[in-house]
PDB file of C-alpha atoms in Angstrom:
ATOM      1  CA  MET A   1       1.135   9.215  29.621  1.00  0.00           C
ATOM      2  CA  TYR A   2       2.446  10.934  26.519  1.00  0.00           C
ATOM      3  CA  ILE A   3       4.076  14.314  26.101  1.00  0.00           C
ATOM      4  CA  THR A   4       4.534  15.601  22.566  1.00  0.00           C
ATOM      5  CA  CYS A   5       7.687  17.618  21.878  1.00  0.00           C
ATOM      6  CA  LEU A   6       7.693  19.908  18.859  1.00  0.00           C
ATOM      7  CA  ASP A   7      10.309  22.000  17.158  1.00  0.00           C
ATOM      8  CA  LEU A   8       9.292  25.640  16.673  1.00  0.00           C
ATOM      9  CA  GLU A   9      10.781  27.172  13.540  1.00  0.00           C
ATOM     10  CA  GLY A  10       9.746  25.492  10.320  1.00  0.00           C
ATOM     11  CA  VAL A  11       7.055  23.534  12.178  1.00  0.00           C
ATOM     12  CA  LEU A  12       4.874  26.189  13.843  1.00  0.00           C
ATOM     13  CA  VAL A  13       6.384  29.499  12.731  1.00  0.00           C
ATOM     14  CA  PRO A  14       8.583  30.599   9.818  1.00  0.00           C
ATOM     15  CA  GLU A  15      12.355  30.468  10.226  1.00  0.00           C
ATOM     16  CA  ILE A  16      13.329  33.659  12.068  1.00  0.00           C
ATOM     17  CA  TRP A  17      16.804  33.919  10.563  1.00  0.00           C
ATOM     18  CA  ILE A  18      15.465  33.463   7.038  1.00  0.00           C
ATOM     19  CA  ALA A  19      12.938  36.247   7.634  1.00  0.00           C
ATOM     20  CA  PHE A  20      15.728  38.462   8.953  1.00  0.00           C
ATOM     21  CA  ALA A  21      17.926  37.595   5.969  1.00  0.00           C
ATOM     22  CA  GLU A  22      15.150  38.729   3.644  1.00  0.00           C
ATOM     23  CA  GLU A  23      14.606  41.905   5.682  1.00  0.00           C
ATOM     24  CA  THR A  24      18.305  42.839   5.628  1.00  0.00           C
ATOM     25  CA  GLY A  25      19.244  41.466   2.222  1.00  0.00           C
ATOM     26  CA  ILE A  26      22.053  39.364   3.734  1.00  0.00           C
ATOM     27  CA  PRO A  27      21.780  35.913   2.094  1.00  0.00           C
ATOM     28  CA  GLU A  28      24.305  34.268   4.450  1.00  0.00           C
ATOM     29  CA  LEU A  29      21.796  34.631   7.290  1.00  0.00           C
ATOM     30  CA  ARG A  30      19.462  32.231   5.501  1.00  0.00           C
ATOM     31  CA  LEU A  31      21.501  29.270   6.752  1.00  0.00           C
ATOM     32  CA  THR A  32      19.694  27.241   9.435  1.00  0.00           C
ATOM     33  CA  THR A  33      20.003  23.887  11.194  1.00  0.00           C
ATOM     34  CA  ARG A  34      18.558  22.387   8.023  1.00  0.00           C
ATOM     35  CA  ASP A  35      21.848  23.307   6.347  1.00  0.00           C
ATOM     36  CA  ILE A  36      24.480  23.144   9.105  1.00  0.00           C
ATOM     37  CA  SER A  37      24.195  20.374  11.686  1.00  0.00           C
ATOM     38  CA  ASP A  38      26.733  21.860  14.150  1.00  0.00           C
ATOM     39  CA  TYR A  39      24.823  24.521  16.081  1.00  0.00           C
ATOM     40  CA  ASP A  40      27.920  26.235  17.482  1.00  0.00           C
ATOM     41  CA  ILE A  41      29.371  26.692  13.996  1.00  0.00           C
ATOM     42  CA  LEU A  42      26.043  28.062  12.763  1.00  0.00           C
ATOM     43  CA  MET A  43      25.557  30.531  15.636  1.00  0.00           C
ATOM     44  CA  ASN A  44      29.141  31.793  15.553  1.00  0.00           C
ATOM     45  CA  LYS A  45      28.740  32.426  11.836  1.00  0.00           C
ATOM     46  CA  ARG A  46      25.527  34.368  12.509  1.00  0.00           C
ATOM     47  CA  LEU A  47      27.092  36.459  15.274  1.00  0.00           C
ATOM     48  CA  SER A  48      30.042  37.299  13.041  1.00  0.00           C
ATOM     49  CA  ILE A  49      27.695  38.481  10.288  1.00  0.00           C
ATOM     50  CA  LEU A  50      25.667  40.590  12.745  1.00  0.00           C
ATOM     51  CA  ALA A  51      28.838  42.261  14.044  1.00  0.00           C
ATOM     52  CA  GLU A  52      30.098  42.892  10.516  1.00  0.00           C
ATOM     53  CA  HIS A  53      26.860  44.658   9.569  1.00  0.00           C
ATOM     54  CA  ASN A  54      26.385  46.406  12.941  1.00  0.00           C
ATOM     55  CA  LEU A  55      23.054  44.664  13.577  1.00  0.00           C
ATOM     56  CA  GLY A  56      21.735  43.858  17.034  1.00  0.00           C
ATOM     57  CA  LEU A  57      18.809  42.482  18.995  1.00  0.00           C
ATOM     58  CA  ALA A  58      16.476  45.406  18.279  1.00  0.00           C
ATOM     59  CA  GLU A  59      16.699  44.923  14.518  1.00  0.00           C
ATOM     60  CA  ILE A  60      15.923  41.206  14.810  1.00  0.00           C
ATOM     61  CA  GLN A  61      13.029  41.821  17.205  1.00  0.00           C
ATOM     62  CA  ARG A  62      11.490  44.294  14.758  1.00  0.00           C
ATOM     63  CA  THR A  63      11.475  41.517  12.157  1.00  0.00           C
ATOM     64  CA  ILE A  64      10.020  39.002  14.623  1.00  0.00           C
ATOM     65  CA  ALA A  65       7.166  41.392  15.439  1.00  0.00           C
ATOM     66  CA  LYS A  66       6.008  40.988  11.830  1.00  0.00           C
ATOM     67  CA  ILE A  67       6.086  37.167  11.887  1.00  0.00           C
ATOM     68  CA  ASP A  68       2.864  35.205  12.305  1.00  0.00           C
ATOM     69  CA  PRO A  69       2.487  31.458  12.919  1.00  0.00           C
ATOM     70  CA  LEU A  70       2.392  29.315   9.789  1.00  0.00           C
ATOM     71  CA  PRO A  71      -1.112  28.898   8.343  1.00  0.00           C
ATOM     72  CA  GLY A  72      -2.966  26.286  10.378  1.00  0.00           C
ATOM     73  CA  ALA A  73      -0.318  26.084  13.119  1.00  0.00           C
ATOM     74  CA  LYS A  74      -2.376  27.650  15.916  1.00  0.00           C
ATOM     75  CA  ASP A  75      -5.392  25.441  15.155  1.00  0.00           C
ATOM     76  CA  PHE A  76      -3.160  22.358  15.008  1.00  0.00           C
ATOM     77  CA  LEU A  77      -1.554  23.215  18.331  1.00  0.00           C
ATOM     78  CA  ASP A  78      -4.944  23.816  19.958  1.00  0.00           C
ATOM     79  CA  LYS A  79      -6.183  20.416  18.787  1.00  0.00           C
ATOM     80  CA  LEU A  80      -2.965  18.693  19.812  1.00  0.00           C
ATOM     81  CA  ARG A  81      -3.114  20.149  23.328  1.00  0.00           C
ATOM     82  CA  ARG A  82      -6.565  18.636  23.802  1.00  0.00           C
ATOM     83  CA  ILE A  83      -5.182  15.099  23.432  1.00  0.00           C
ATOM     84  CA  THR A  84      -1.648  15.368  24.860  1.00  0.00           C
ATOM     85  CA  GLN A  85       0.617  17.617  26.876  1.00  0.00           C
ATOM     86  CA  VAL A  86       2.867  19.630  24.543  1.00  0.00           C
ATOM     87  CA  ILE A  87       6.316  21.156  25.056  1.00  0.00           C
ATOM     88  CA  ILE A  88       8.091  23.126  22.361  1.00  0.00           C
ATOM     89  CA  LEU A  89      11.805  22.294  22.304  1.00  0.00           C
ATOM     90  CA  SER A  90      13.677  24.928  20.340  1.00  0.00           C
ATOM     91  CA  ASP A  91      17.188  26.216  19.775  1.00  0.00           C
ATOM     92  CA  THR A  92      15.821  29.737  19.475  1.00  0.00           C
ATOM     93  CA  PHE A  93      16.191  32.282  22.277  1.00  0.00           C
ATOM     94  CA  THR A  94      13.873  33.706  24.907  1.00  0.00           C
ATOM     95  CA  GLN A  95      14.386  37.187  23.440  1.00  0.00           C
ATOM     96  CA  PHE A  96      13.030  35.900  20.110  1.00  0.00           C
ATOM     97  CA  ALA A  97      10.325  33.529  21.294  1.00  0.00           C
ATOM     98  CA  ALA A  98       8.104  35.636  23.576  1.00  0.00           C
ATOM     99  CA  PRO A  99       5.944  37.407  20.953  1.00  0.00           C
ATOM    100  CA  LEU A 100       5.595  34.188  18.949  1.00  0.00           C
ATOM    101  CA  MET A 101       4.397  32.268  22.016  1.00  0.00           C
ATOM    102  CA  GLU A 102       1.677  34.879  22.537  1.00  0.00           C
ATOM    103  CA  LYS A 103       0.443  34.315  18.995  1.00  0.00           C
ATOM    104  CA  LEU A 104       0.409  30.540  19.583  1.00  0.00           C
ATOM    105  CA  GLY A 105      -1.586  30.690  22.824  1.00  0.00           C
ATOM    106  CA  MET A 106       1.367  30.585  25.268  1.00  0.00           C
ATOM    107  CA  PRO A 107       2.496  26.957  24.993  1.00  0.00           C
ATOM    108  CA  THR A 108       5.401  25.824  27.155  1.00  0.00           C
ATOM    109  CA  ILE A 109       8.778  26.321  25.471  1.00  0.00           C
ATOM    110  CA  PHE A 110      12.291  25.273  26.445  1.00  0.00           C
ATOM    111  CA  CYS A 111      14.893  27.361  24.587  1.00  0.00           C
ATOM    112  CA  ASN A 112      18.161  29.242  24.987  1.00  0.00           C
ATOM    113  CA  GLU A 113      19.315  32.728  25.973  1.00  0.00           C
ATOM    114  CA  LEU A 114      21.187  35.447  24.096  1.00  0.00           C
ATOM    115  CA  VAL A 115      23.946  37.456  25.732  1.00  0.00           C
ATOM    116  CA  THR A 116      23.632  41.133  24.862  1.00  0.00           C
ATOM    117  CA  ALA A 117      25.636  44.276  25.546  1.00  0.00           C
ATOM    118  CA  PRO A 118      23.969  47.427  26.965  1.00  0.00           C
ATOM    119  CA  ASP A 119      23.823  48.896  23.456  1.00  0.00           C
ATOM    120  CA  GLY A 120      21.872  45.873  22.150  1.00  0.00           C
ATOM    121  CA  ARG A 121      24.737  44.121  20.400  1.00  0.00           C
ATOM    122  CA  ILE A 122      24.499  40.336  20.598  1.00  0.00           C
ATOM    123  CA  THR A 123      27.801  39.198  22.051  1.00  0.00           C
ATOM    124  CA  GLY A 124      27.090  35.508  22.612  1.00  0.00           C
ATOM    125  CA  TYR A 125      24.550  32.930  23.654  1.00  0.00           C
ATOM    126  CA  ARG A 126      23.929  30.473  26.471  1.00  0.00           C
ATOM    127  CA  LEU A 127      22.605  27.036  25.687  1.00  0.00           C
ATOM    128  CA  ARG A 128      20.104  25.759  28.234  1.00  0.00           C
ATOM    129  CA  GLN A 129      21.922  22.461  27.821  1.00  0.00           C
ATOM    130  CA  SER A 130      24.146  20.981  25.140  1.00  0.00           C
ATOM    131  CA  ASN A 131      22.040  18.705  22.911  1.00  0.00           C
ATOM    132  CA  GLY A 132      19.084  20.058  24.875  1.00  0.00           C
ATOM    133  CA  LYS A 133      16.296  18.502  22.836  1.00  0.00           C
ATOM    134  CA  PHE A 134      17.658  15.002  23.360  1.00  0.00           C
ATOM    135  CA  HIS A 135      18.203  15.535  27.086  1.00  0.00           C
ATOM    136  CA  ALA A 136      14.719  17.031  27.467  1.00  0.00           C
ATOM    137  CA  VAL A 137      12.995  13.928  26.097  1.00  0.00           C
ATOM    138  CA  LYS A 138      15.272  11.638  28.104  1.00  0.00           C
ATOM    139  CA  GLY A 139      14.459  13.667  31.212  1.00  0.00           C
ATOM    140  CA  LEU A 140      10.740  13.384  30.564  1.00  0.00           C
ATOM    141  CA  GLN A 141      11.115   9.644  30.042  1.00  0.00           C
ATOM    142  CA  SER A 142      13.009   9.357  33.331  1.00  0.00           C
ATOM    143  CA  MET A 143       9.914  10.802  35.032  1.00  0.00           C
ATOM    144  CA  GLY A 144       7.724   8.099  33.552  1.00  0.00           C
ATOM    145  CA  PHE A 145       6.438   9.882  30.452  1.00  0.00           C
ATOM    146  CA  ASP A 146       6.448   8.485  26.931  1.00  0.00           C
ATOM    147  CA  THR A 147       7.435  11.048  24.327  1.00  0.00           C
ATOM    148  CA  ILE A 148       6.404  11.795  20.774  1.00  0.00           C
ATOM    149  CA  ALA A 149       8.682  14.202  18.912  1.00  0.00           C
ATOM    150  CA  SER A 150       8.503  16.047  15.612  1.00  0.00           C
ATOM    151  CA  GLY A 151      10.738  18.501  13.805  1.00  0.00           C
ATOM    152  CA  ASP A 152      12.275  19.396  10.475  1.00  0.00           C
ATOM    153  CA  SER A 153      16.029  19.813  10.979  1.00  0.00           C
ATOM    154  CA  PHE A 154      19.276  18.045  11.846  1.00  0.00           C
ATOM    155  CA  ASN A 155      19.030  19.251  15.448  1.00  0.00           C
ATOM    156  CA  ASP A 156      15.638  17.507  15.833  1.00  0.00           C
ATOM    157  CA  LEU A 157      16.855  14.032  14.915  1.00  0.00           C
ATOM    158  CA  ALA A 158      18.177  13.169  18.377  1.00  0.00           C
ATOM    159  CA  MET A 159      14.854  13.853  20.102  1.00  0.00           C
ATOM    160  CA  ILE A 160      12.921  12.110  17.324  1.00  0.00           C
ATOM    161  CA  THR A 161      14.972   8.917  17.450  1.00  0.00           C
ATOM    162  CA  ALA A 162      15.046   8.908  21.275  1.00  0.00           C
ATOM    163  CA  SER A 163      11.249   9.102  21.541  1.00  0.00           C
ATOM    164  CA  GLN A 164       8.728   6.284  21.566  1.00  0.00           C
ATOM    165  CA  ALA A 165       7.392   7.779  18.321  1.00  0.00           C
ATOM    166  CA  GLY A 166       8.954  10.407  16.097  1.00  0.00           C
ATOM    167  CA  PHE A 167       8.052  12.178  12.880  1.00  0.00           C
ATOM    168  CA  LEU A 168       9.647  14.566  10.434  1.00  0.00           C
ATOM    169  CA  PHE A 169       7.461  17.524   9.512  1.00  0.00           C
ATOM    170  CA  ARG A 170       8.140  19.559   6.377  1.00  0.00           C
ATOM    171  CA  ALA A 171      11.752  18.477   6.479  1.00  0.00           C
ATOM    172  CA  PRO A 172      13.895  19.174   3.409  1.00  0.00           C
ATOM    173  CA  GLU A 173      14.373  16.332   0.955  1.00  0.00           C
ATOM    174  CA  HIS A 174      18.015  15.696   1.898  1.00  0.00           C
ATOM    175  CA  ILE A 175      17.091  15.029   5.542  1.00  0.00           C
ATOM    176  CA  GLN A 176      14.190  12.780   4.534  1.00  0.00           C
ATOM    177  CA  ALA A 177      16.472  10.896   2.142  1.00  0.00           C
ATOM    178  CA  GLU A 178      19.085  10.342   4.856  1.00  0.00           C
ATOM    179  CA  HIS A 179      16.435   9.071   7.302  1.00  0.00           C
ATOM    180  CA  PRO A 180      13.873   7.087   5.304  1.00  0.00           C
ATOM    181  CA  ASP A 181      12.930   5.124   8.442  1.00  0.00           C
ATOM    182  CA  ILE A 182      11.341   8.212  10.059  1.00  0.00           C
ATOM    183  CA  PRO A 183       7.755   8.879   8.881  1.00  0.00           C
ATOM    184  CA  ALA A 184       7.566  12.276   7.189  1.00  0.00           C
ATOM    185  CA  PHE A 185       4.535  14.529   6.856  1.00  0.00           C
ATOM    186  CA  THR A 186       3.809  17.879   5.268  1.00  0.00           C
ATOM    187  CA  GLU A 187       0.295  18.649   6.566  1.00  0.00           C
ATOM    188  CA  TYR A 188      -0.834  19.339  10.124  1.00  0.00           C
ATOM    189  CA  ASP A 189      -3.785  16.963   9.831  1.00  0.00           C
ATOM    190  CA  GLU A 190      -1.375  14.142   8.946  1.00  0.00           C
ATOM    191  CA  LEU A 191       0.855  14.878  11.923  1.00  0.00           C
ATOM    192  CA  LEU A 192      -2.110  15.166  14.281  1.00  0.00           C
ATOM    193  CA  ALA A 193      -3.472  11.832  13.043  1.00  0.00           C
ATOM    194  CA  ALA A 194      -0.071  10.170  13.561  1.00  0.00           C
ATOM    195  CA  VAL A 195       0.099  11.462  17.144  1.00  0.00           C
ATOM    196  CA  GLN A 196      -3.463  10.321  17.813  1.00  0.00           C
ATOM    197  CA  LYS A 197      -2.723   6.875  16.401  1.00  0.00           C
ATOM    198  CA  THR A 198       0.348   6.548  18.621  1.00  0.00           C
ATOM    199  CA  ILE A 199      -1.584   7.504  21.749  1.00  0.00           C
ATOM    200  CA  GLN A 200      -4.564   5.308  20.912  1.00  0.00           C
ATOM    201  CA  GLY A 201      -2.302   2.375  20.108  1.00  0.00           C
ATOM    202  CA  SER A 202      -0.667   2.563  23.513  1.00  0.00           C
ATOM    203  CA  ALA A 203      -4.068   2.429  25.220  1.00  0.00           C
ATOM    204  CA  GLN A 204      -5.071  -0.856  23.600  1.00  0.00           C
TER     205      GLN A 204
END
């Protein structure tokens, strides 16, 4: 039995930090896991910028409220869930994800947690687990599931390469160039067809 594991930002919804960078006019906040592979370095940089500009959770949540799923994402996810169980594995945070999950039809998501002060300042974050995407697919496999994984960033590569089948989706050219052995797609229909082919192939 297959479970498909998907990244969230860049695959199903726009990048939250990029949207917030555009809202605030702070270009340094545009950096994502497509640019910096070490998540701790990336998040500490973000928290430093937020503190410098006196920005907190409320300001980010106001931006998230304006974000809709990428065109075609909800339909793709609906079709995918008819042929396989789906879990979204994301390095985002529960405080960010809730309104986006509602717009996507409440799929299951494993993500992290922000630490906030009473005044709404973001003071830190708690990872559900270090290298959580990799450990999630290995945990599913330990329960007898086969996994299919897809994402667009450095932090998706571990779950993609650990899965029985893995695909890049709308990944930047430098990641595709570094990993030419991983099939790469840009359209939801292509990704859906690749998942279907994997599942059908295992049944033969």
